[in-house]
Structures are given as C-alpha cells and as structure tokens.
Short mmCIF file of C-alpha atoms and ligand atoms in Angstrom, two decimals:
data_model
loop_
_atom_site.label_atom_id
_atom_site.label_comp_id
_atom_site.label_asym_id
_atom_site.label_seq_id
_atom_site.Cartn_x
_atom_site.Cartn_y
_atom_site.Cartn_z
CA MET A 1 -25.32 7.33 -205.09
CA ASN A 2 -25.32 10.56 -203.82
CA GLU A 3 -24.00 13.59 -206.12
CA ASN A 4 -24.69 16.48 -203.44
CA PRO A 5 -21.54 17.21 -201.72
CA SER A 6 -23.12 18.73 -198.54
CA THR A 7 -24.76 15.46 -197.75
CA TYR A 8 -23.49 11.89 -197.79
CA ASP A 9 -24.99 8.55 -198.54
CA LEU A 10 -24.05 7.30 -195.05
CA ILE A 11 -22.54 8.88 -191.81
CA ILE A 12 -20.92 6.50 -189.46
CA ILE A 13 -20.84 7.51 -185.57
CA GLY A 14 -17.77 5.92 -183.90
CA ALA A 15 -14.51 5.52 -185.46
CA GLY A 16 -13.63 2.23 -183.45
CA PRO A 17 -12.48 -0.75 -185.53
CA ILE A 18 -16.08 -1.47 -186.58
CA GLY A 19 -16.89 1.93 -187.63
CA LEU A 20 -13.62 1.98 -189.76
CA ALA A 21 -14.59 -1.19 -191.27
CA CYS A 22 -18.11 0.35 -192.34
CA GLY A 23 -16.15 3.28 -193.95
CA ILE A 24 -13.90 1.01 -195.99
CA GLU A 25 -16.93 -0.88 -197.25
CA ALA A 26 -18.88 2.30 -198.15
CA LYS A 27 -15.83 3.44 -199.92
CA LYS A 28 -15.49 0.13 -201.63
CA ALA A 29 -19.14 0.50 -202.84
CA GLY A 30 -18.61 4.26 -204.15
CA LEU A 31 -20.63 5.69 -201.49
CA THR A 32 -20.04 9.03 -200.12
CA TYR A 33 -19.40 8.71 -196.53
CA LEU A 34 -18.28 10.24 -193.28
CA ILE A 35 -17.10 8.68 -190.15
CA ILE A 36 -17.04 10.87 -186.88
CA ASP A 37 -15.62 10.17 -183.35
CA LYS A 38 -15.89 12.08 -179.93
CA GLY A 39 -12.37 11.23 -179.28
CA CYS A 40 -9.31 9.96 -181.29
CA LEU A 41 -9.19 7.40 -183.82
CA VAL A 42 -10.08 3.93 -181.91
CA ASN A 43 -10.82 5.84 -179.01
CA SER A 44 -11.80 2.70 -176.85
CA ILE A 45 -8.60 1.03 -177.51
CA TYR A 46 -6.47 4.14 -176.90
CA HIS A 47 -8.17 4.02 -173.41
CA TYR A 48 -7.53 0.48 -172.64
CA PRO A 49 -4.68 -0.30 -170.11
CA LEU A 50 -1.50 0.70 -171.54
CA GLY A 51 0.08 -2.69 -171.23
CA MET A 52 -3.10 -4.99 -172.41
CA THR A 53 -2.69 -7.72 -174.95
CA PHE A 54 -5.57 -8.83 -177.06
CA PHE A 55 -6.82 -12.19 -177.02
CA SER A 56 -7.31 -12.60 -180.31
CA THR A 57 -4.64 -13.32 -182.80
CA SER A 58 -3.83 -10.27 -185.17
CA GLU A 59 -5.38 -11.69 -188.32
CA ARG A 60 -8.74 -11.89 -186.45
CA LEU A 61 -8.60 -8.16 -186.03
CA GLU A 62 -7.89 -7.16 -189.61
CA ILE A 63 -10.27 -4.84 -191.30
CA GLY A 64 -10.16 -3.91 -195.07
CA GLY A 65 -7.79 -6.49 -195.93
CA VAL A 66 -4.83 -4.81 -194.32
CA PRO A 67 -2.36 -7.33 -193.08
CA PHE A 68 -1.97 -6.79 -189.30
CA ILE A 69 1.69 -8.40 -188.13
CA SER A 70 2.24 -8.40 -184.50
CA HIS A 71 5.56 -9.36 -182.95
CA GLY A 72 4.18 -11.75 -180.22
CA PRO A 73 1.74 -14.41 -180.52
CA LYS A 74 -1.09 -11.88 -179.81
CA PRO A 75 -1.05 -8.05 -180.50
CA ASN A 76 -0.84 -5.32 -177.83
CA ARG A 77 -2.55 -1.96 -177.61
CA PHE A 78 0.58 -0.23 -179.24
CA GLU A 79 0.30 -2.56 -181.96
CA ALA A 80 -3.37 -2.09 -182.63
CA LEU A 81 -3.22 1.57 -182.47
CA GLU A 82 -0.26 1.57 -184.99
CA TYR A 83 -2.39 -1.11 -187.09
CA TYR A 84 -5.61 1.04 -187.34
CA ARG A 85 -3.87 4.43 -187.78
CA ARG A 86 -2.38 2.46 -190.88
CA VAL A 87 -5.64 1.26 -191.93
CA SER A 88 -7.22 4.71 -191.82
CA MET A 89 -4.23 6.18 -193.74
CA SER A 90 -3.96 3.38 -196.64
CA TRP A 91 -7.93 3.52 -197.30
CA GLU A 92 -7.73 7.40 -196.92
CA LEU A 93 -10.82 7.13 -194.97
CA ASN A 94 -12.96 10.39 -194.48
CA VAL A 95 -12.84 10.58 -190.59
CA LYS A 96 -13.48 13.44 -188.34
CA LEU A 97 -12.16 13.26 -184.61
CA TYR A 98 -12.98 14.93 -181.46
CA GLU A 99 -16.34 15.89 -182.51
CA ALA A 100 -18.95 14.27 -180.44
CA VAL A 101 -22.53 13.42 -182.17
CA ASN A 102 -25.00 15.08 -179.82
CA ALA A 103 -28.27 14.49 -181.66
CA SER A 104 -29.72 13.38 -185.13
CA PHE A 105 -33.40 13.73 -186.51
CA ILE A 106 -35.05 12.64 -189.76
CA LYS A 107 -36.37 15.12 -192.08
CA ASP A 108 -37.41 14.83 -195.77
CA GLY A 109 -35.83 11.49 -195.74
CA PHE A 110 -32.51 12.56 -194.57
CA HIS A 111 -30.76 11.87 -191.13
CA HIS A 112 -29.41 15.51 -190.01
CA VAL A 113 -26.65 15.22 -187.37
CA THR A 114 -25.56 17.77 -185.04
CA THR A 115 -22.16 17.27 -183.60
CA THR A 116 -20.14 19.69 -181.12
CA LYS A 117 -18.35 21.27 -184.38
CA GLY A 118 -21.15 21.18 -187.36
CA LYS A 119 -24.26 20.03 -188.95
CA TYR A 120 -24.12 17.24 -191.46
CA ALA A 121 -26.93 15.12 -193.47
CA ALA A 122 -27.20 11.63 -194.55
CA ARG A 123 -29.46 9.11 -196.30
CA SER A 124 -28.15 6.60 -193.88
CA LEU A 125 -26.67 6.41 -190.32
CA VAL A 126 -24.73 3.57 -188.78
CA LEU A 127 -24.23 3.72 -184.93
CA ALA A 128 -20.81 1.92 -184.05
CA LEU A 129 -20.91 3.41 -180.75
CA GLY A 130 -19.35 0.84 -178.55
CA PHE A 131 -19.90 0.61 -174.81
CA TYR A 132 -16.77 2.08 -173.33
CA ASP A 133 -17.74 5.52 -172.37
CA LEU A 134 -20.02 5.02 -169.67
CA PRO A 135 -18.74 3.34 -166.38
CA TYR A 136 -21.42 1.80 -164.16
CA LEU A 137 -21.23 4.03 -161.19
CA LEU A 138 -21.15 2.85 -157.61
CA ASN A 139 -23.27 5.66 -156.36
CA VAL A 140 -21.53 6.08 -153.07
CA PRO A 141 -20.34 9.16 -151.11
CA GLY A 142 -17.00 9.82 -152.28
CA GLU A 143 -16.97 8.33 -155.59
CA ASP A 144 -16.01 11.92 -157.11
CA LEU A 145 -12.71 12.15 -155.24
CA PRO A 146 -9.69 12.00 -157.65
CA LYS A 147 -8.34 8.77 -155.99
CA VAL A 148 -11.21 6.90 -157.29
CA LYS A 149 -10.70 5.65 -161.00
CA HIS A 150 -13.18 3.81 -163.36
CA TYR A 151 -10.36 3.39 -166.16
CA TYR A 152 -6.94 1.74 -165.39
CA ASP A 153 -3.89 2.63 -167.19
CA GLU A 154 -0.90 1.27 -165.70
CA PRO A 155 0.49 -0.36 -162.37
CA HIS A 156 3.28 2.16 -161.80
CA PRO A 157 1.13 4.84 -159.79
CA TYR A 158 0.04 2.25 -157.28
CA PHE A 159 3.43 1.07 -156.22
CA ASN A 160 3.66 0.82 -152.58
CA GLN A 161 0.01 2.29 -152.23
CA LYS A 162 -3.02 0.39 -150.58
CA ILE A 163 -5.52 0.04 -153.28
CA VAL A 164 -9.09 -1.20 -153.31
CA VAL A 165 -10.26 -3.20 -156.40
CA ILE A 166 -13.94 -3.50 -156.99
CA GLY A 167 -15.26 -5.98 -159.19
CA ALA A 168 -14.87 -9.71 -159.89
CA ALA A 169 -14.88 -9.94 -163.72
CA ASN A 170 -11.96 -9.87 -166.19
CA SER A 171 -10.78 -6.33 -165.83
CA ALA A 172 -10.80 -6.21 -162.16
CA VAL A 173 -9.01 -9.47 -161.77
CA ASP A 174 -6.10 -8.29 -164.35
CA VAL A 175 -5.97 -5.07 -162.42
CA ALA A 176 -5.74 -6.80 -159.12
CA LEU A 177 -3.11 -9.32 -160.22
CA GLU A 178 -0.99 -6.74 -162.48
CA THR A 179 -0.81 -3.98 -159.40
CA TRP A 180 0.03 -6.38 -156.87
CA ARG A 181 2.78 -7.83 -159.07
CA LYS A 182 4.16 -4.35 -159.33
CA GLY A 183 4.05 -3.59 -155.65
CA ALA A 184 0.65 -2.55 -154.50
CA GLU A 185 -1.15 -3.77 -151.46
CA VAL A 186 -4.39 -5.05 -153.13
CA THR A 187 -7.69 -5.75 -151.47
CA MET A 188 -10.63 -6.64 -153.64
CA VAL A 189 -13.91 -5.80 -152.61
CA ILE A 190 -16.79 -8.30 -154.61
CA ARG A 191 -20.17 -8.44 -154.27
CA GLU A 192 -20.67 -12.05 -155.51
CA SER A 193 -19.46 -15.09 -153.60
CA GLY A 194 -16.46 -15.77 -155.74
CA ILE A 195 -14.47 -14.78 -158.80
CA ARG A 196 -16.57 -14.84 -162.01
CA ASP A 197 -16.69 -17.88 -164.01
CA SER A 198 -16.28 -15.79 -167.15
CA VAL A 199 -12.70 -14.78 -166.05
CA LYS A 200 -10.10 -16.08 -168.71
CA TYR A 201 -9.57 -19.45 -167.80
CA TRP A 202 -5.78 -19.37 -167.74
CA VAL A 203 -6.12 -16.31 -165.25
CA LYS A 204 -8.76 -17.48 -162.75
CA PRO A 205 -6.69 -20.09 -161.08
CA ASP A 206 -3.95 -17.27 -160.52
CA ILE A 207 -6.03 -15.12 -158.69
CA GLU A 208 -7.88 -17.52 -156.73
CA ASN A 209 -4.63 -18.91 -155.51
CA ARG A 210 -3.09 -15.47 -154.51
CA ILE A 211 -6.54 -14.95 -152.62
CA LYS A 212 -6.09 -18.12 -151.06
CA GLU A 213 -2.41 -17.73 -149.88
CA GLY A 214 -3.33 -14.30 -148.55
CA SER A 215 -1.29 -12.22 -150.96
CA ILE A 216 -4.27 -10.27 -152.24
CA LYS A 217 -7.01 -9.75 -149.69
CA ALA A 218 -10.50 -10.40 -150.65
CA PHE A 219 -14.01 -9.65 -149.34
CA PHE A 220 -16.71 -11.45 -150.98
CA ASN A 221 -20.56 -10.84 -150.57
CA SER A 222 -19.24 -7.33 -149.78
CA GLU A 223 -19.97 -3.85 -150.96
CA VAL A 224 -18.36 -0.36 -150.74
CA LEU A 225 -20.34 2.00 -148.60
CA ARG A 226 -18.41 5.27 -148.77
CA ILE A 227 -14.90 6.52 -149.62
CA GLY A 228 -12.90 8.93 -147.60
CA GLU A 229 -9.66 10.60 -148.41
CA THR A 230 -7.76 8.16 -146.66
CA SER A 231 -10.04 5.03 -145.93
CA VAL A 232 -12.83 3.08 -147.60
CA ASP A 233 -15.87 1.79 -145.61
CA ILE A 234 -17.25 -1.53 -146.58
CA LYS A 235 -20.20 -3.82 -145.94
CA THR A 236 -19.37 -7.41 -145.33
CA PRO A 237 -21.23 -10.56 -144.18
CA GLU A 238 -19.30 -10.13 -140.81
CA GLY A 239 -20.61 -6.33 -140.34
CA GLU A 240 -18.92 -2.83 -141.63
CA LYS A 241 -15.17 -2.64 -141.77
CA THR A 242 -12.84 0.66 -142.38
CA LEU A 243 -9.94 -0.13 -144.97
CA VAL A 244 -7.13 2.18 -144.83
CA ASN A 245 -6.79 3.30 -148.45
CA ASP A 246 -4.91 5.27 -150.97
CA PHE A 247 -6.80 4.42 -154.26
CA VAL A 248 -9.86 2.76 -155.42
CA LEU A 249 -10.23 1.21 -158.87
CA ALA A 250 -13.77 0.70 -159.56
CA MET A 251 -13.47 -1.91 -162.22
CA THR A 252 -17.41 -2.42 -162.34
CA GLY A 253 -17.97 -2.47 -166.22
CA TYR A 254 -19.33 0.16 -168.78
CA GLN A 255 -22.71 0.29 -170.61
CA PRO A 256 -23.76 1.53 -174.18
CA PRO A 257 -25.28 4.90 -174.45
CA PHE A 258 -28.92 3.85 -174.26
CA ASP A 259 -30.26 7.37 -173.88
CA PHE A 260 -28.72 8.32 -176.90
CA MET A 261 -29.80 5.58 -179.00
CA ALA A 262 -33.34 6.05 -177.61
CA SER A 263 -33.23 9.65 -178.56
CA LEU A 264 -32.81 8.53 -182.15
CA GLY A 265 -35.89 6.44 -181.98
CA ILE A 266 -34.29 2.92 -181.38
CA GLN A 267 -36.51 0.52 -179.59
CA PHE A 268 -35.22 -2.01 -177.18
CA HIS A 269 -36.22 -5.77 -176.53
CA ASN A 270 -37.79 -6.21 -173.09
CA ASP A 271 -35.00 -8.64 -172.29
CA GLU A 272 -32.34 -8.68 -169.31
CA PHE A 273 -29.67 -7.18 -171.70
CA HIS A 274 -31.64 -4.29 -173.02
CA THR A 275 -30.93 -5.56 -176.62
CA PRO A 276 -31.41 -2.96 -179.21
CA VAL A 277 -34.17 -3.67 -181.86
CA TYR A 278 -32.44 -4.49 -185.30
CA ASN A 279 -32.74 -6.96 -188.24
CA GLU A 280 -30.04 -9.42 -187.91
CA GLU A 281 -29.73 -9.86 -191.50
CA THR A 282 -29.18 -6.22 -192.48
CA MET A 283 -28.26 -4.43 -189.00
CA GLU A 284 -31.33 -1.92 -189.50
CA THR A 285 -33.00 -0.91 -186.50
CA ASN A 286 -36.70 -0.18 -186.22
CA VAL A 287 -35.72 3.28 -187.60
CA LYS A 288 -35.67 3.06 -191.53
CA ASN A 289 -32.15 3.68 -192.60
CA LEU A 290 -30.67 3.91 -189.14
CA TYR A 291 -28.27 0.76 -188.71
CA LEU A 292 -26.17 -0.60 -185.81
CA ALA A 293 -22.58 -2.10 -186.12
CA GLY A 294 -20.17 -3.66 -183.39
CA VAL A 295 -20.29 -4.28 -179.90
CA VAL A 296 -23.16 -1.71 -179.23
CA CYS A 297 -25.65 -4.31 -180.88
CA GLY A 298 -25.31 -6.41 -177.74
CA GLY A 299 -27.06 -3.91 -175.27
CA LEU A 300 -25.73 -4.96 -171.95
CA LYS A 301 -24.27 -8.06 -173.07
CA THR A 302 -20.93 -6.36 -173.79
CA ASN A 303 -19.09 -9.50 -174.40
CA LYS A 304 -21.54 -10.71 -177.21
CA TRP A 305 -19.89 -8.96 -179.91
CA PHE A 306 -16.34 -7.91 -180.25
CA ILE A 307 -13.90 -7.26 -183.27
CA GLU A 308 -13.36 -10.62 -184.29
CA ASN A 309 -17.09 -11.39 -184.78
CA SER A 310 -18.71 -8.07 -185.44
CA ARG A 311 -16.38 -7.03 -188.27
CA VAL A 312 -18.98 -8.59 -190.66
CA HIS A 313 -21.58 -6.06 -189.56
CA ALA A 314 -19.76 -3.75 -192.14
CA GLU A 315 -20.29 -5.65 -195.08
CA MET A 316 -24.06 -6.47 -193.90
CA VAL A 317 -24.95 -2.80 -193.48
CA VAL A 318 -23.30 -1.80 -196.85
CA ALA A 319 -24.74 -4.69 -198.65
CA ASP A 320 -28.16 -3.64 -197.66
CA LEU A 321 -27.76 -0.08 -198.55
CA LYS A 322 -26.53 -1.11 -202.13
CA ASN A 323 -29.62 -3.18 -202.50
CA LYS A 324 -31.73 -0.12 -201.64
CA ILE A 325 -29.86 2.15 -203.95
CA GLY A 326 -29.77 -0.46 -206.72
CA ILE A 327 -25.89 -0.87 -206.97
CA LYS A 328 -24.53 -4.56 -208.23
C1 FAD B 1 -9.31 -5.03 -172.24
C2 FAD B 1 -10.19 -5.31 -173.58
C3 FAD B 1 -9.57 -6.41 -174.51
C4 FAD B 1 -10.17 -6.79 -175.74
N1 FAD B 1 -9.69 -7.75 -176.42
C5 FAD B 1 -10.50 -8.19 -177.63
C6 FAD B 1 -9.89 -9.15 -178.67
O1 FAD B 1 -8.70 -9.59 -178.05
N2 FAD B 1 -10.41 -9.33 -179.78
C7 FAD B 1 -11.46 -8.98 -179.87
O2 FAD B 1 -12.20 -8.84 -180.99
N3 FAD B 1 -12.07 -7.73 -179.05
C8 FAD B 1 -11.62 -7.42 -177.90
N4 FAD B 1 -12.13 -6.36 -177.23
C9 FAD B 1 -13.39 -6.01 -177.44
C10 FAD B 1 -13.08 -4.92 -178.37
O3 FAD B 1 -11.96 -3.93 -178.27
C11 FAD B 1 -14.41 -4.01 -178.55
O4 FAD B 1 -15.42 -5.02 -179.10
C12 FAD B 1 -14.17 -3.30 -179.81
O5 FAD B 1 -13.57 -2.06 -179.53
C13 FAD B 1 -15.50 -2.91 -180.38
O6 FAD B 1 -15.36 -2.12 -181.81
P1 FAD B 1 -16.51 -0.92 -181.91
O7 FAD B 1 -16.01 -0.35 -183.15
O8 FAD B 1 -17.83 -1.68 -182.12
O9 FAD B 1 -16.55 0.06 -180.59
P2 FAD B 1 -15.57 0.97 -180.09
O10 FAD B 1 -13.99 0.26 -180.47
O11 FAD B 1 -16.01 1.05 -178.61
O12 FAD B 1 -15.70 2.21 -180.70
C14 FAD B 1 -16.72 3.10 -180.50
C15 FAD B 1 -16.31 4.50 -180.94
O13 FAD B 1 -17.59 5.36 -180.80
C16 FAD B 1 -17.11 6.51 -180.50
N5 FAD B 1 -18.58 7.22 -180.02
C17 FAD B 1 -19.37 6.79 -179.20
N6 FAD B 1 -20.35 7.91 -179.07
C18 FAD B 1 -20.33 8.67 -179.89
C19 FAD B 1 -20.75 9.99 -180.02
N7 FAD B 1 -21.92 10.15 -179.40
N8 FAD B 1 -20.13 10.78 -180.97
C20 FAD B 1 -19.06 10.34 -181.52
N9 FAD B 1 -18.38 9.31 -181.25
C21 FAD B 1 -18.83 8.28 -180.43
C22 FAD B 1 -16.00 6.26 -179.16
O14 FAD B 1 -15.42 7.50 -178.97
C23 FAD B 1 -15.40 5.24 -180.01
O15 FAD B 1 -14.09 5.42 -180.43
C24 FAD B 1 -11.46 -6.11 -175.98
C25 FAD B 1 -12.00 -5.09 -175.11
C26 FAD B 1 -11.43 -4.93 -173.97
C27 FAD B 1 -11.97 -3.79 -172.88
#
C-alpha cells in the first residue's frame, strides 16, 4: 500500500458506473485511490435522453452491494442518477469532478496524470472512459448550425417542427418515435436499406409500421449532403431532394477517445472494431499498470460491454493490483 499522501495506489479516469465500481473495489482493498471525471458524476448517464428507461432491471446495475430500488419494472435516468449519487455518498468515494484528464506519462514507475486543474501520480491507472463524448460527425456543410444536435434530450422543443432524424439504430429509432408521438413532423434519412436488426425487438415493428403507414417518412439508401438554416439537401436513389427543415437530430453514434488512449501508449488490434489490447483476465493493457474497465474495452463495438456485464472489470483490476502488491 502507498504511504505517500501526494501519490495514489490507483487513479481511475471516469466517474461512470464502472469507474465508481473500481473506486469501491480499491477502497475495499485498502488502496489509496482517486476517481477523476471531466464532467459531473455519471456524466454519460446525465447526458442520456431525459425520459430514457434502462433495458436492464435495477439489480443488474447495482455496484458496491448498494441496493437499487426502482419504482417501475426497469429504472429510468432519474432513478439511476439518484442511485449512483447514493452509492458515491455511502462509500464516501474520493471523486474529483469537472476535471478533464489531458495527458499521462510514466516516470520512475509512476503514472503522472495532468488534468485541467492539477497534477497527480499513481502506481496504477484505470481508464473507465466510456464512449459517449465523441459523436460521429456527418462532415457536411451546415453541421455547425445550432439547429443540428448530436445529443437528444426531450421531445418538447420539437413540437410542430419539421425534423430530420439521421440514423437507423436504437437511438435514432427512439428519437423518431418519441418526437413524432409528441407532435413533430419526422423524416428519417438512413444510409442503409432498412432499420437495423439490432433495434430492440419490441420497438422495430413499431417504427417499421409507422414508416409503412406514412406517419414517419423515411429515405433509405440516402444521405445528407448539406444543411441550411431552413432546409436539408439529401441524396437518394431517385436523385437529390431538398427537405424543408427546422431541426436535424444526428443520431449517428459515438466513439471512444482513441487518440487519448494511443497517447498513453495503448495499442489496438488490427480488427474492424479497433479493439484496444488488454489482458482479458487482468484488464491490464500492453502498458504496465495501465488498465481498462467498462464500455471502453470494446473499441468501436460500443454495445459489447455495458454496465451489467462490465461491473466485474472492477474486481478483476483490483484483484490484479492486490496480487502485484501482495495483499491477500
Ligand atoms: C440510451 C442508453 C441506454 C442504456 N441502457 C443500459 C442498460 O439498460 N443496461 C446497461 O447495462 N447499460 C446500458 N447502457 C450502457 C451504459 O450506460 C454504459 O455501458 C455505461 O455508462 C458504461 O459505463 P462506463 O463507466 O464504462 O462509462 P461511462 O458511463 O460512459 O463513463 C465514462 C466517464 O468517463 C469520463 N471521461 C471520459 N474521458 C475523460 C477524461 N479525459 N478525463 C476525465 N473524465 C473522462 C466521462 O465524462 C464519463 O463520466 C445504455 C446506454 C445508452 C446510451
């Protein structure tokens, strides 16, 4: 264990559910640790749509043995925010918020971490970075207009508005259905020839039927060419079309911060998902004492790991640390 108060046994980057779980395991093992997040506690969940409901039941989102009671069959965003605040308070976790980690390098066996507010050192580092900070951009003229959103919060602002929803996966489908049900005029622009098979099986027929009956318009095998103040130009198999438009909701997905990971020396497999290199038993990367945990482990396969199935990463990381230090 580390006796020097100016350094830590473990620094965890990311105060999402899995970063918090890592902090709890470190605390249980008697290690000194610090969790750092660029935003608020569980920053990704905070930025999810306001009315979202988790697909998992609440006990599958629990960490640190703290019971998660939800009022419906599945918990919602508000309940999850309340729950993870409670977890952080009841475990008295050492968390610094609104402090982005910009860089880290190894010197004399320590990871030296630089944030927007300070410098820290630790024997080991865990990256529990998630993937929700970097949206895939459309890279078309007009994308920087304020009417173009890469994150969706709630349907109310879109009442009586002509909106274009881009994408064919779960979030695009949820946004199209919710905004249409709350009074928006919705057109979907979809690169593929249909709604993705990965869309939740109970939602897929709903969107397909709304498209079939013409309530929601959809252009398949189509893409956005440019966005104007009151229009969107698209390319379709029938040629170019101009849609009259008030808002564009680009639900095109997000990607992990690969550049940041690479800057720390992490290597990636040469596969389609750009999967980071790590030991699946210990979670340690190719860089000594640098670990991964949570959804970031999947690279571009962002649906491979989620809270339910990656909570265990926290125990694996700390078990390896205990092994190295010689704690039983
Ligand atoms: C709409 C939706 C519904 C979902 N429903 C479920 C569900 O029902 N069940 C389930 O198990 N999973 C669900 N998920 C997935 C789940 O939310 C994620 O898998 C989970 O948030 C991953 O946790 P994490 O701790 O690995 O990453 P995150 O929760 O994404 O946390 C990463 C943290 O790292 C911080 N960070 C990133 N870079 C830096 C930096 N440089 N410096 C400091 N901090 C940084 C971020 O601010 C963030 O707080 C859902 C996801 C979405 C989008």
